[in-house]
XYZ file of C-alpha atoms in Angstrom:
440
model
C 9.634 6.123 110.721
C 9.207 9.789 110.768
C 6.480 11.769 108.839
C 8.919 13.323 106.402
C 10.312 9.743 105.551
C 6.760 8.548 105.350
C 6.007 11.399 102.886
C 8.962 10.340 100.837
C 7.675 6.814 100.568
C 4.172 7.846 99.920
C 5.390 10.072 97.012
C 7.613 7.470 95.473
C 4.698 4.812 95.663
C 2.155 7.236 93.904
C 4.954 8.344 91.265
C 5.598 4.805 90.488
C 1.823 3.968 89.918
C 1.799 7.275 87.983
C 4.590 6.198 85.717
C 2.976 2.693 85.180
C -0.186 4.446 84.371
C 1.365 6.967 81.912
C 3.174 3.969 80.114
C -0.151 2.195 79.850
C -1.664 5.201 78.568
C 0.766 5.578 75.804
C 0.387 1.894 74.953
C -3.565 1.626 75.110
C -4.483 5.180 73.984
C -7.348 4.828 76.402
C -9.031 7.975 77.862
C -9.393 6.041 81.185
C -5.614 6.195 81.721
C -5.605 9.833 81.103
C -8.101 10.796 83.696
C -6.467 8.390 86.166
C -3.194 10.196 85.561
C -4.901 13.704 86.139
C -6.565 12.323 89.429
C -3.057 11.332 90.894
C -1.509 14.535 89.659
C -4.152 16.572 91.766
C -3.388 14.265 95.019
C 0.585 14.721 94.620
C 0.171 18.581 94.230
C -2.424 18.582 97.160
C 0.002 16.742 99.447
C 3.127 18.550 98.258
C 1.492 21.813 99.593
C -0.057 20.356 102.647
C 3.357 19.247 104.061
C 4.989 22.521 102.832
C 7.205 20.845 100.094
C 5.619 23.213 97.212
C 4.443 26.069 99.692
C 7.123 28.358 99.163
C 6.311 28.740 95.582
C 3.072 30.291 95.912
C 1.589 33.324 97.872
C -0.387 32.717 101.015
C -3.679 33.349 99.502
C -3.015 30.979 96.324
C -1.775 28.365 98.678
C -4.999 28.386 100.676
C -6.889 28.484 97.406
C -5.050 25.312 96.152
C -5.572 23.502 99.283
C -9.193 24.075 99.109
C -9.678 23.143 95.493
C -7.081 20.569 94.753
C -9.020 17.583 96.497
C -12.285 18.786 94.648
C -10.269 18.791 91.289
C -9.303 15.261 92.167
C -12.910 14.310 92.926
C -14.120 15.965 89.701
C -11.800 13.873 87.617
C -12.572 10.813 89.510
C -16.233 11.051 88.671
C -15.257 11.096 84.973
C -12.772 8.375 85.589
C -15.415 6.017 87.209
C -17.957 6.865 84.419
C -15.348 5.954 81.604
C -14.414 2.691 83.505
C -17.850 1.496 84.453
C -19.978 2.889 81.513
C -22.358 4.779 83.867
C -24.055 6.651 81.233
C -25.506 3.377 79.801
C -25.591 1.077 82.910
C -26.917 3.629 85.437
C -28.384 6.721 83.701
C -29.855 8.193 87.007
C -26.459 7.835 88.816
C -24.626 9.518 86.007
C -26.778 12.454 85.952
C -26.554 12.881 89.694
C -22.699 12.823 89.285
C -23.059 15.532 86.714
C -24.959 17.651 89.187
C -22.200 17.107 91.886
C -19.635 18.101 89.294
C -21.474 21.357 88.698
C -21.444 21.771 92.580
C -17.772 21.232 92.641
C -17.172 24.001 90.120
C -19.470 26.519 92.062
C -17.537 25.552 95.229
C -14.081 26.342 93.537
C -15.548 29.553 92.220
C -16.762 30.147 95.835
C -13.359 29.593 97.313
C -11.819 31.970 94.699
C -14.244 34.728 95.873
C -13.141 34.031 99.646
C -9.364 33.888 99.107
C -9.093 36.850 96.641
C -12.175 39.228 96.484
C -14.034 39.118 99.630
C -12.163 39.708 102.967
C -12.930 36.520 104.897
C -11.738 35.335 108.294
C -9.909 32.267 108.510
C -12.611 30.598 110.637
C -15.061 30.915 107.685
C -12.485 29.539 105.325
C -12.027 26.493 107.654
C -15.798 26.190 108.095
C -16.121 26.054 104.147
C -13.375 23.607 103.904
C -14.877 21.218 106.602
C -18.368 21.381 105.130
C -17.029 20.403 101.573
C -15.263 17.500 103.133
C -18.405 16.382 104.940
C -20.648 16.622 101.836
C -18.034 14.733 99.890
C -18.017 11.895 102.475
C -21.778 11.809 102.116
C -21.290 11.610 98.287
C -18.653 8.931 98.482
C -21.121 6.694 100.711
C -23.722 7.076 98.109
C -21.357 6.462 95.389
C -20.086 3.166 96.856
C -23.555 1.961 97.301
C -24.522 2.649 93.791
C -21.373 0.912 92.486
C -22.004 -2.229 94.721
C -25.363 -2.182 93.214
C -24.078 -2.600 89.549
C -22.978 -6.111 90.786
C -19.913 -6.982 88.631
C -16.506 -7.411 89.685
C -14.759 -4.343 88.283
C -17.464 -2.285 89.980
C -16.856 -3.818 93.397
C -13.096 -3.205 92.901
C -13.736 0.370 92.400
C -16.214 0.464 95.501
C -13.513 -1.078 97.651
C -10.944 1.658 96.708
C -13.415 4.360 97.249
C -14.061 2.837 100.642
C -10.360 2.817 101.363
C -10.165 6.656 100.520
C -13.343 7.557 102.498
C -12.023 5.722 105.633
C -8.625 7.370 105.317
C -10.209 10.759 105.054
C -12.565 10.365 107.857
C -9.834 9.230 110.062
C -7.530 12.180 109.083
C -10.354 14.474 109.320
C -11.341 13.385 113.122
C -7.656 13.472 114.212
C -7.057 16.958 112.501
C -10.190 18.140 114.527
C -8.835 16.995 117.833
C -5.603 18.618 117.446
C -4.726 22.198 117.368
C -1.723 21.706 114.748
C 0.379 19.042 113.130
C 4.031 18.291 114.074
C 5.660 17.224 110.711
C 8.546 15.845 112.600
C 6.838 13.422 114.558
C 6.397 9.773 113.962
C 4.145 9.048 110.804
C 1.210 7.428 112.752
C 0.988 10.485 114.784
C 0.210 12.758 111.888
C -3.335 12.911 110.771
C -2.567 13.232 107.013
C -0.903 9.975 107.091
C -4.132 8.157 107.258
C -5.542 9.898 104.317
C -2.477 9.142 102.311
C -2.671 5.457 103.421
C -6.255 5.255 102.002
C -5.228 6.911 98.788
C -2.380 4.317 98.298
C -4.921 1.547 99.128
C -7.402 3.225 96.601
C -4.690 3.599 93.995
C -3.711 -0.185 94.313
C -7.471 -1.166 93.713
C -8.056 1.364 90.809
C -4.654 -0.160 89.089
C -5.766 -3.604 89.741
C -9.178 -2.752 88.359
C -7.686 -1.019 85.246
C -5.424 -4.097 84.543
C -8.369 -6.438 85.046
C -10.388 -4.299 82.560
C -7.613 -4.184 80.186
C -7.321 -7.899 80.474
C -10.840 -8.456 79.912
C -10.890 -6.150 76.760
C -7.893 -7.970 75.318
C -9.717 -11.400 75.964
C -12.870 -9.994 74.202
C -10.643 -8.734 71.496
C -8.975 -12.018 71.221
C -12.488 -13.819 71.066
C -13.679 -11.271 68.363
C -10.494 -11.989 66.189
C -10.743 -15.688 66.824
C -14.461 -15.481 65.630
C -13.577 -13.278 62.743
C -10.714 -15.828 61.818
C -13.373 -18.816 61.933
C -15.758 -16.628 59.857
C -13.132 -15.993 57.315
C -12.259 -19.749 57.313
C -15.734 -20.691 56.940
C -16.255 -18.310 54.262
C -13.210 -19.487 52.470
C -14.250 -23.209 52.925
C -17.611 -22.352 51.621
C -16.286 -20.599 48.701
C -13.831 -23.453 48.053
C -16.611 -26.104 48.352
C -18.873 -23.833 45.993
C -15.865 -23.736 43.563
C -15.328 -27.519 43.779
C -19.003 -28.200 43.385
C -19.046 -25.741 40.284
C -16.002 -27.547 38.640
C -17.410 -31.066 39.596
C -20.789 -30.015 37.906
C -18.773 -28.548 34.874
C -16.702 -31.706 34.735
C -19.873 -33.962 34.923
C -21.431 -31.759 32.309
C -18.328 -32.031 30.003
C -18.282 -35.788 30.523
C -21.951 -36.064 29.524
C -21.318 -33.953 26.365
C -18.288 -35.997 25.657
C -20.238 -39.298 25.986
C -23.046 -37.704 23.847
C -20.555 -37.077 21.254
C -19.142 -40.485 21.541
C -22.680 -41.880 21.257
C -23.116 -40.034 17.933
C -19.871 -41.655 16.778
C -21.149 -45.232 17.181
C -24.111 -45.085 14.758
C -21.963 -42.960 12.466
C -19.209 -45.651 12.397
C -21.680 -48.572 12.346
C -23.683 -46.930 9.449
C -20.491 -46.440 7.177
C -19.262 -49.937 8.282
C -22.466 -51.673 7.128
C -22.403 -49.784 3.836
C -18.930 -51.098 3.131
C -19.956 -54.593 4.243
C -22.820 -54.722 2.021
C -20.856 -53.656 -0.987
C -18.377 -56.425 -0.152
C -20.893 -59.112 0.198
C -21.735 -58.568 -3.412
C -18.029 -58.320 -4.624
C -16.384 -60.921 -2.627
C -18.145 -62.927 0.215
C -14.774 -64.160 1.469
C -13.596 -60.850 2.130
C -16.949 -59.940 3.575
C -16.512 -62.660 6.218
C -12.966 -61.381 7.003
C -14.368 -58.222 7.108
C -17.216 -58.779 9.503
C -14.631 -60.597 11.939
C -12.425 -57.287 11.793
C -15.677 -55.354 12.145
C -16.265 -57.149 15.413
C -12.981 -56.454 16.781
C -13.168 -52.782 15.943
C -16.660 -52.350 17.336
C -15.479 -53.904 20.794
C -12.757 -51.310 20.793
C -15.376 -48.616 19.962
C -17.627 -49.966 22.830
C -14.788 -49.786 25.376
C -13.465 -46.320 23.926
C -16.971 -44.753 25.334
C -15.832 -45.389 29.051
C -13.216 -42.802 28.902
C -12.529 -39.340 27.445
C -9.056 -39.985 26.650
C -6.931 -42.991 25.516
C -3.254 -43.409 24.841
C -2.236 -42.845 21.250
C -0.472 -46.396 21.055
C -4.018 -47.809 21.790
C -5.603 -45.611 19.247
C -3.060 -46.557 16.596
C -3.575 -50.215 17.149
C -7.403 -49.679 16.891
C -6.502 -47.796 13.510
C -4.551 -50.689 12.271
C -7.818 -53.011 12.434
C -9.878 -50.087 11.049
C -7.415 -49.523 8.152
C -7.497 -53.417 7.510
C -11.299 -53.019 6.876
C -10.760 -50.104 4.363
C -7.912 -52.002 2.726
C -10.029 -55.000 2.231
C -12.584 -52.688 0.197
C -10.168 -50.338 -1.702
C -7.038 -52.334 -2.062
C -4.001 -50.536 -3.249
C -5.851 -47.450 -4.129
C -5.620 -46.450 -0.314
C -2.386 -46.100 1.333
C -1.772 -45.194 5.028
C 1.607 -44.085 6.029
C 2.694 -43.854 9.796
C 5.572 -41.626 10.931
C 5.045 -41.417 14.709
C 7.807 -40.931 17.082
C 8.053 -43.478 19.979
C 8.085 -40.821 22.495
C 4.540 -39.507 21.308
C 2.908 -42.953 21.651
C 2.371 -42.472 25.598
C 0.471 -39.249 24.946
C -3.318 -39.131 24.947
C -6.107 -38.516 22.426
C -9.898 -38.462 22.545
C -10.945 -41.992 21.364
C -11.985 -42.525 17.735
C -10.536 -39.233 16.590
C -8.152 -40.803 14.047
C -10.919 -43.228 12.828
C -13.058 -40.026 12.205
C -10.261 -38.279 10.220
C -9.414 -41.445 8.126
C -13.229 -42.163 7.590
C -13.469 -38.279 6.672
C -10.709 -38.690 4.102
C -12.183 -41.830 2.503
C -15.617 -40.507 2.505
C -14.812 -37.111 0.557
C -12.222 -38.138 -1.910
C -11.982 -40.321 -5.099
C -10.245 -43.531 -4.381
C -9.246 -45.345 -7.589
C -6.036 -47.422 -8.486
C -5.124 -44.645 -11.024
C -5.856 -42.120 -8.489
C -4.766 -43.515 -5.091
C -5.600 -41.546 -1.763
C -2.259 -41.342 0.557
C -3.337 -40.705 4.188
C -0.119 -39.874 6.342
C 0.140 -39.748 10.342
C 3.110 -37.854 11.744
C 4.254 -36.483 14.979
C 6.651 -33.713 15.983
C 8.687 -32.588 18.823
C 5.847 -30.004 20.059
C 3.701 -33.228 20.728
C 1.359 -32.487 17.878
C -0.061 -35.109 15.582
C -0.760 -34.284 12.016
C -3.156 -36.147 9.607
C -2.881 -35.198 6.050
C -4.235 -36.478 2.563
C -4.072 -35.420 -1.038
C -7.082 -33.837 -2.208
C -9.150 -35.463 -5.076
C -12.683 -34.403 -4.234
C -15.641 -36.531 -5.408
C -17.904 -35.072 -8.031
C -20.997 -35.842 -6.057
C -21.502 -34.882 -2.375
C -20.918 -37.829 -0.075
C -23.611 -38.828 2.418
C -22.852 -37.334 5.885
C -24.627 -37.196 9.229
C -22.726 -34.063 10.078
C -20.469 -35.186 12.955
C -17.108 -35.476 11.491
C -14.691 -32.607 12.073
C -17.099 -30.718 14.444
C -17.356 -33.706 16.683
C -13.347 -33.689 17.086
C -13.316 -29.928 17.684
C -16.121 -30.344 20.299
C -14.151 -33.053 22.095
C -10.921 -30.954 22.596
C -13.224 -27.832 23.662
C -14.843 -29.960 26.322
C -11.451 -31.257 27.589
C -10.163 -27.706 27.846
C -7.539 -28.376 25.405
C -6.189 -26.300 22.459
C -8.356 -26.525 19.272
C -6.972 -28.604 16.354
C -6.112 -26.726 13.371
C -7.528 -27.425 9.879
C -5.856 -26.508 6.680
C -6.881 -26.883 3.087
C -4.542 -25.564 0.336
C -6.678 -27.091 -2.602
C -3.743 -29.932 -2.853
C -3.413 -31.499 0.614
C -6.021 -31.420 3.619
C -4.232 -31.320 7.150
C -5.593 -31.640 10.519
C -3.211 -31.011 13.385
C -4.235 -32.322 16.903
C -2.516 -31.287 20.077
C -1.457 -34.745 22.215
C -2.525 -34.464 25.642
């Protein structure tokens, strides 16, 4: 393979790596890829001039100046590139400050070369001496930099130290061969040209740097994925804690409501017993046989009452069956002066209602109205298509206020409130008293 063909291969490899790097730069928006792109462009431009590819584009003085500073521009960018990748500012502050001093020296060298090439007439031997001195100084800096990167101890630092070693070996080999020859034959075989060894070192260095960038990007992606997974777990824990707290609050509120409902039911028991015993006492004096039958019905009713305390809701059909027994007790005392009319649709009987609600409404009507044969009290129960139960009675108020322990209608309203159901409606037009209950 001739050197010209080798140069084409070298340029193709560098441009391939450069293109891959530009794509990654666009994707990741990482400053490191931009610095790496500038580093490769400096070497492409340098070798383009070195092997006469671009030399005809510039004047001889500008060509000499570019050949002198292009490697230094590459080294200048290289220092920023290494700092961005290895975070030298934080991990090795002393080495970072030393690199900044070296970068200032590179800028001064570029300024000096401008003076030599343009303002101060200088023999070619002095130019070559400055060029050689700069390469030797950079070789010493490279050895020191490799040692500092190895000291960092992580895999990424060692990858870049290895790449820098390849560049240093290629540059020194090229330097020694160029000093031992009076000139270069660009038409010779590629291994016979000193520049080949520096180009080989650069290719090996770029391979290491590319692998290092990919390794670093993969590590960043893994860290990002881990952070994202941790955030997801934190959000899940937060939502789970929120849900558990919400369920706990709901459970506490439910327990509170159940306790309040049971407290209301406990109030019904003595209320019902008190009124039943009053009726039984009256019957004992009027008709002992009816009093005996009344006591048996009372026993049946009270068993239901005790069972009703176990649940906040009962089927309407069960409540109606209980109401039949309770109405029998009232009918025993009041006879034809009290009438209960039921117009309940069969579809409504499977709905639910707080226990003893109907008993309280019937008892409320009996307690506050006159019940006489010539003034009968008519109580009607009916349901509608909207699953509502209405209890109505004609109004014929007692002249004296009936004894009450204050748990009647307020007890019913409190039960519906505790169950989270719409409140019953109470209507009194002076002739008829109506209570409409939503069926659950």
